[in-house]
Each structure stands twice: as C-alpha cells, then as structure tokens.
C-alpha cells in the first residue's frame, strides 16, 4: 500500500490520510495543505504560438479538477534554432569579437518571440497591452545581455559563469508568455471549481543549489523550502490584492533550467535542467505526480528510427528508466528522478506527448509491468553508437594484484570514461568500452602505464576495435525469468550477428552486448522481436506466378494480419518474379518496416502485369514514398540484391516453379543466408554437382546456415518428407517407401481403370456433411465409375489442374522420378543415381495422346480387370536393395492403391517399428491452395524455431475450427 499524505503550513511531518493500491490514483495533500501536480513543457512544446495555445489547453484541462493546484515548469522556446542555442552562440560570438554574429543571434531571438506574441494577439488570446509589455521585457533583457557580452568581447573571455547567466533568459521569457496567456484565457468563476489565477514564478527565487556538488544534483532543500514558503505567501498576497476573487486557485508558472546558488547568484541546472527543475518543484510541493511533456508519447521500447515497431511502454520502474537513460535512450536524465525517488512518498513521473494529450504516455515509478509478463520481461532496448572496444591481454595479468586499479586509474587520469567492462574468470584479458574519440588516447595512456609489461611480453597486445555499438536489454522482470540470456544471445545468433563482448550485473536488470555498429540496427530489431515487444518481419520473394504462386500470394495477403497476431511474424512480400527466366522483377522500392508496411499483393501484380522498364505504381491511400517497381535484372541471382536488407534478420524465397533453371540459383541464395521454401524438386534431383552444392550450402555456417525446406517437393501438401525425417530422428529403421506419388497419374489411371465400387456414400454418411463427395468432372456425362480413354483422362486431369505446367513432365515420369530421388536423398541413396538412368528404366504409359495409345492401355486395363485387378503407377525406394523403381502394375481391387480416390497420393512406410502393417499417408496432394498452404506452413515452422512459438486462440464457427 501507498499512503496519501498532507503537508501543513508549519511544515509538520507528513501525515497519512488513506491507503490505496498502486493500481488506483494516489493522491495526497502536499505543500500549503493543497494537492499539487507538476507539468513541465519542453522546448518543442512551446516552439511557436500554436504550441503555446496547445500547452495552455492542457494546463486548463488539468487545473479544472477540483482541489488540484498546478505548477507549470517551462523551457525556452524550441524549434530551429532553439533559443537557448542562440543565446550560447551569442556568448561564443562575443568571445571571438564577432559583433555581427552577436547581433544576428539576438535579433533572431527578438523576432522569434515577437512573431509568437503577434500571432497570439491576432488570435485574441492576448491583448495588445500584453504584447507590448512582454516585448518591452524581452527588449530590456536583450539590452542587458548586450552589456554583458561587451565585457566578454573586450576580455575575449568565454567564462562558464557568463554562459550560465545568459543561457537562462529563454526560460524567463517563455514562462512569462505562458503565464500571461493562461491568465487571459482563464474562465470565469464556475461554482465549486472557483476562479484560477496563474502567477509567474522565477525559479531563482526558490531553487537553491550547491554549485560545488551540482554534478550530483545537490539541492539545498531546507533553503529552497523556506524560499518557496516565502515566495508562495507573496504570490498569494499579490493575487488577493489584484482582481482575483477570494478563494481562487493559485497556480504557478515557473521557469525551468535556472536556479540560484547559495550566494544568491543566478546559475543553471545544466544538462536536462528543465526536467530537473520540474522534479525539484515536485519534491518541494510534495506533488502527487510529475508530468514531463515532450514530443514523444512516453518511453519507447526502442529507437523508432531503427526499430519501426517500437511503441511507448506503459510503465517502467525508476531503475529501468535510469538504465535506459544511461544507454542513450531518450527518457529523462537520471538526476531528474532523484528528487522524485527521495521524496516521501515517492512521486510517479509521467512522460507524455504535448501533441497527443489524450495518450496516457509512460509512468515511471517503483515497479513496472515486466514483473507480470514473463514473455515481456524486458521493457525496452537501448543502444550507444560510436563506441570502441579495447582489449588488454597477456599472461602477466593472471593473478596479479592491482592490475585493474592501475588500468582504470590511468583511464581516470586522462579523462576517459569507461562505459562497459568485461573480464573472463581466467584474468587473461580485460576488455572495456569507451567512446570512439577517446580510444587512441586510452590506448596510448595504457601503453605508457604498462610499458614494462609490454617490453617483457607479460602483456601481449592492446587491441582497439572501432565502429562498435553497445546494445542493452533492460527490464526488472529478467530477474524472475530463467533463460533470458539464452534468448538474448540466441536472437543475435539467428540474426547472424557476432558478439564482441558481453556484460551483465548481478541485479539482472541489464544485459549488454557489444556488436559492430553496421549490425546494430539488425540486432535491435531481432532482439525487439525475440522478447515479444514486436513481431518479426521476414522479407519474402516469390518466384513463379503459376497457380501455386498466385495462390500463395493471395494466402499471404489474407493471413498476414492473422500471423502478426498469432505467431508475431510479419511475412512481407518484397519481390515477385513471374518465372525462372523472367527478368522483369516486381519489388518494393523502399521499406520502412512498420507494422502497416506495404506488401506486394495479387492486385498489384495484375496491375503491373506488363509494365515498362523502371515503371512504378503508388499505393492508393498511402502518402509515403514507398512504391512497387518493375525493373530488369540479369538473372535470378541478382534477385538477392533486391530482397536482402542489412537491417533485417530474416529473408526467405518461395520457389513455386518446377523449373531446373530456377534451382540452379538455390546454392547462391542459401550461401547469402536466404532461407528457401521450395516446391521445386529439380534441385534435389538435378546433377551431382547441383545436389552437392545445395548440401554444402545447407551446412556452410553450421547451425546458422540458411534452411532448405523441401516438404512440398514430394507429395505436394502431404507431410511425406517430414514424416520420413521424424521416423529417422526417432531411431526407427526404414526398409522401404512406396506409393502413388503423382496426382496426375493417380487421376489418369483411376479414370481408365476404376475399381468396381467406392466408399463415398459411406463416407458421406459417416462424416455428417464434412465429406464433400467426389471431384466434379470437367467432362459432361462422365462418371468416375465408368472407365474412359487415356486421352480423355489426360485432358480431364489437365483441366482440373492436376498436371505440371509442362504435361510431358508427368507423362514421361520425370516428376515422379524426381520425387523418388528426393526421398532417396533423405535415405542416403542418391549418390550413384541419376535422373536419366531411373527414368529410362521406368514404365511410361504414353507420351502422346493417340488412338493407338488409348487402345493399347484399354487392352491392359481389360486384362487386369479379368484378373480382379486395376492398373496403378507405383514408385518405390527400397533401402535393402538400394533401388528406385517406377512401374505400371496390376493392383487387387481392394488394395489401398486401388481404392485411393482419383487425384490423391498414397505413400507407405515400411519400418522396423510399424509392424506388421506399413504406415500409410494418403490425401489430395495437388491443387494450388493445398500446395500453397503447405509452403506457408513450412515457413511458419521455421520461424517458430527461430523466435519461439506463440499460442494463438482457437476460434470456431458452426462448421469448423481455426486459429486467430
């Protein structure tokens, strides 16, 4: 529980009011026995008149709450250039005696404020009197600055004290403008809410710091509290003496960034000073919350410029925020959190977006959501670029006391900041990281300090690796989840990123790794997806716009949003080739990787079916510069250049052809790290050289090698290769595999030699409507129970889409022989076998559709029927005999091969464990939709092994179940 508190006028100890849980809004009475909130607005929030009005609307909305008092802290006007930068530039110009530069900077400042005030006056938000009074103040202050800068110019003295004094004027002006704007916009008395008075407060009247300890954020709290009480009393009396009605709520509009030292001299709070001002005022007022309004909607899970899927994290803890800030995230400076943490009770800090005021932003408090979601135990990732890694190595470091002290003492002496340290337990080397600009200075200092050890070869070398980045995973929840480090380094390994150094503290709140800067974006994206902070984007290419390719493209378009949600994988079609010989390639011109990033669709392919070279089409409703282009390439090898992006971890090509010219590029694609999902079995059944090249590419990088997924090369949509591998992996011994592998031959032979009866009527009754019945024949008045001629059967199979694009591949047995060779390869029998040799020994029905062929086959069918048999085309791989056969044989009418429905494949596995009957797999293996579904399933299976499975939810309709 957290207790509400109040603070009385005599500064008595804080008194508990009522308990409430963390999930509830925590409120208490603070300074002057009032409830306070602090709202700080940065430079981008007050960049121009429109921004000032937006800020005023936010403040008025917050102040409308009953009994709530607001303290607004304001930065100097932002925009390009920022007012603070202009003021600092004027000091620099004065030190160089550049009078023109001084006047240019100060004139720009005056014009910037004058334009803002003029617009506010024209919009009736300020009166002309307000504009004149505020401009007089600004002009007077600028004249004071000119007088100061004359001294700087005369002495050529760019003193830090002068910078402190001059750079703080911007906050004085912006806070006075906002205070006057709020005062003019204030609504009349509205009952219980009362009237509102907005008083300008110069923070130098309140915040007092010990400058000697400013790096540690040393605020003299007792003095500041006394000054606040005095200043607030004066402002209250001023409000009562003015036109403000009795009982009105007095709100403060304070300057950020500026303060006074213990001697009463104006100074600043230095880096991120306005945020720090807000935190200080929050503690002094005992506010219930501190709001930092900026141009982002909270603490992001990663840099959105590098990880487009980054999103605002709802909650982070103080510790997480400090870790992220240290490693370069745009959060808030760690010193900003110190007053909020040290206050009793601790004050939550909210990071919000001025331009999306309804967005809840991020709460920084004692705990975060990473404790409650094991899958998202990391709240965010951060990175630091332009780092160098220095490694000091040698046997003289082992067991020697004081080496680390000498090393890091030397670095401190020369002013080198160490960001990360890594040392093995052997003490043979010490590795640390520093900013790249300090690397050579550090190396020279170390070499000088350890000159004796280097001469005696006790230290072998001092190596510097430049152009590095530190990637940090931050999350309090990592302490409670096992396997986080494995997931972290596994994700980097899968993304083919080499880790140069690692570091992790015992708090387990941070895991850091040093990688090459050129790989840092890819590393961040891979890690962001691996810890379920976003989905993983896979860049896809589809080769072959035949029926299967078109079906796959349509399937990906429909399933893409479902797969994002169910598997957290985004399959983005980036390249499409019509066929293996087509040199006109469709590709995404650019890729921002965002969740709504475009993907090539079937409608786009049709609209660019015959485009001119270098033509492009803009997506409708998309204002981005992303286009789909058609461009000529030399061959499919250069397709990789269009597909592969260095900042993406996963690339995949679907080969939907059955073209030997396409499979020739498979080895080069694999060597480039591109996963291949293929329905094309010509590679695994091609020449010895091609088969060896594919096998070598599959193993080239060990476990990091690209995968060659071949399930669809045998049996289309049936799990033939997968079943074979599972049997072998489980230790079973396979003696023989046989079956009907060609769905075209399955249909043709069923039509010319049908069994006497079928089980369709029984199946329709048993399945209660799930069984859809026989396929619809394309020939009128034809019946599956009545035999037809060979020529008619071939024509029907072609019309049903059961044959290959080139009919001769089926009729000459080429397709079936290639499928058998794929199985033989899985069983280790393909080393001495060639396609032509097996094909020449196979039984060919006929390669021509003639009356003579029809008569010859009809005669064989009748002879088989008289013996109670039917003709079937059966292929086999016999391990014991080490043979591959494809024969036209007579099958008993009640055999599995005989009764298999037309267009279905049937495969039997004879193994040591499946006894005495074989394991049988049967089903419709062909059809574009069936095959494309199998291709997609293989791709998803691969990604599950890379990023881990994520359970989807099962949905049901009246007739089916499916995943969502």
Coordinates of N, CA and C in Angstrom, one line a residue, residues 543-544 577-583 634-639 655-669 678 680-687 690 694 708 809 814 818:
X543 N 9.1 -16.7 -56.4 CA 9.5 -17.0 -57.8 C 8.5 -18.0 -58.4
X544 N 7.8 -17.5 -59.4 CA 6.8 -18.4 -60.1 C 5.4 -17.9 -59.8
X577 N 8.9 -12.6 -58.9 CA 9.3 -12.9 -60.3 C 8.3 -13.9 -61.0
X578 N 8.0 -13.6 -62.2 CA 6.9 -14.3 -62.9 C 7.3 -15.8 -63.0
X579 N 8.6 -16.0 -63.5 CA 9.1 -17.4 -63.6 C 10.6 -17.3 -63.5
X580 N 11.2 -18.5 -63.7 CA 12.7 -18.6 -63.6 C 13.4 -17.8 -64.6
X581 N 12.8 -17.6 -65.7 CA 13.6 -16.9 -66.8 C 13.2 -15.4 -67.0
X582 N 12.2 -15.0 -66.2 CA 11.7 -13.6 -66.3 C 12.7 -12.6 -65.7
X583 N 13.0 -11.6 -66.4 CA 14.0 -10.6 -65.9 C 13.3 -9.4 -65.5
X634 N 19.6 -9.1 -64.4 CA 20.4 -10.1 -65.3 C 19.8 -11.5 -65.2
X635 N 19.7 -12.0 -64.0 CA 19.1 -13.3 -63.7 C 18.7 -13.4 -62.3
X636 N 18.2 -14.5 -61.9 CA 17.6 -14.7 -60.5 C 18.7 -14.5 -59.4
X637 N 19.9 -14.6 -59.8 CA 21.0 -14.5 -58.7 C 20.9 -13.1 -58.2
X638 N 20.7 -12.1 -59.1 CA 20.7 -10.7 -58.6 C 19.4 -10.4 -57.9
X639 N 18.4 -11.3 -57.9 CA 17.2 -11.1 -57.1 C 17.5 -10.8 -55.6
X655 N 10.1 -20.8 -53.9 CA 10.3 -21.3 -55.3 C 9.0 -22.1 -55.7
X656 N 8.1 -21.5 -56.4 CA 6.9 -22.2 -56.7 C 6.9 -22.8 -58.1
X657 N 8.1 -22.8 -58.8 CA 8.2 -23.3 -60.1 C 8.6 -24.8 -60.0
X658 N 8.7 -25.4 -61.1 CA 9.3 -26.8 -61.2 C 10.3 -26.7 -62.3
X659 N 11.1 -25.7 -62.3 CA 12.0 -25.4 -63.4 C 13.4 -25.6 -63.0
X660 N 14.1 -26.4 -63.7 CA 15.5 -26.6 -63.4 C 16.4 -25.4 -63.4
X661 N 16.0 -24.4 -64.3 CA 16.8 -23.2 -64.4 C 16.7 -22.4 -63.1
X662 N 15.6 -22.5 -62.3 CA 15.4 -21.8 -61.1 C 16.3 -22.5 -60.0
X663 N 16.3 -23.8 -60.0 CA 17.0 -24.5 -58.9 C 18.5 -24.3 -59.0
X664 N 19.0 -23.8 -60.1 CA 20.5 -23.6 -60.3 C 20.9 -22.4 -59.3
X665 N 20.0 -21.6 -58.9 CA 20.3 -20.4 -58.1 C 20.1 -20.8 -56.6
X666 N 19.6 -21.9 -56.3 CA 19.4 -22.3 -54.9 C 20.7 -22.2 -54.0
X667 N 21.8 -22.8 -54.5 CA 23.0 -22.7 -53.7 C 23.5 -21.3 -53.4
X668 N 23.4 -20.4 -54.3 CA 23.8 -19.0 -54.1 C 22.9 -18.3 -53.2
X669 N 21.6 -18.6 -53.2 CA 20.6 -18.0 -52.3 C 20.9 -18.5 -50.9
X678 N 10.7 -24.5 -51.0 CA 10.6 -24.8 -52.4 C 9.6 -25.9 -52.7
X680 N 9.9 -26.9 -55.8 CA 10.7 -27.2 -57.0 C 11.6 -28.4 -56.6
X681 N 11.4 -29.6 -57.1 CA 12.3 -30.7 -56.7 C 13.4 -30.9 -57.7
X682 N 13.6 -30.0 -58.7 CA 14.6 -30.2 -59.7 C 16.0 -30.0 -59.1
X683 N 16.1 -29.3 -58.0 CA 17.5 -29.1 -57.4 C 18.0 -30.4 -56.7
X684 N 17.1 -31.0 -55.9 CA 17.5 -32.2 -55.2 C 17.5 -33.4 -56.1
X685 N 17.1 -33.3 -57.3 CA 17.1 -34.4 -58.3 C 17.9 -34.0 -59.5
X686 N 18.7 -33.0 -59.4 CA 19.4 -32.5 -60.5 C 20.8 -33.2 -60.7
X687 N 21.7 -32.5 -61.2 CA 23.1 -33.1 -61.4 C 23.8 -33.3 -60.1
X690 N 25.0 -30.0 -58.6 CA 24.0 -29.2 -58.0 C 23.6 -29.7 -56.7
X694 N 24.0 -27.7 -53.1 CA 22.9 -27.4 -52.2 C 23.2 -28.0 -50.8
X708 N 16.9 -25.1 -46.1 CA 16.3 -25.5 -47.3 C 15.1 -26.4 -47.1
X809 N 6.3 -33.6 -68.3 CA 6.9 -33.9 -67.1 C 6.2 -35.0 -66.3
X814 N 9.0 -37.8 -65.4 CA 10.1 -37.0 -64.9 C 9.7 -36.5 -63.5
X818 N 11.7 -37.6 -60.0 CA 12.4 -36.6 -59.2 C 11.9 -36.6 -57.7

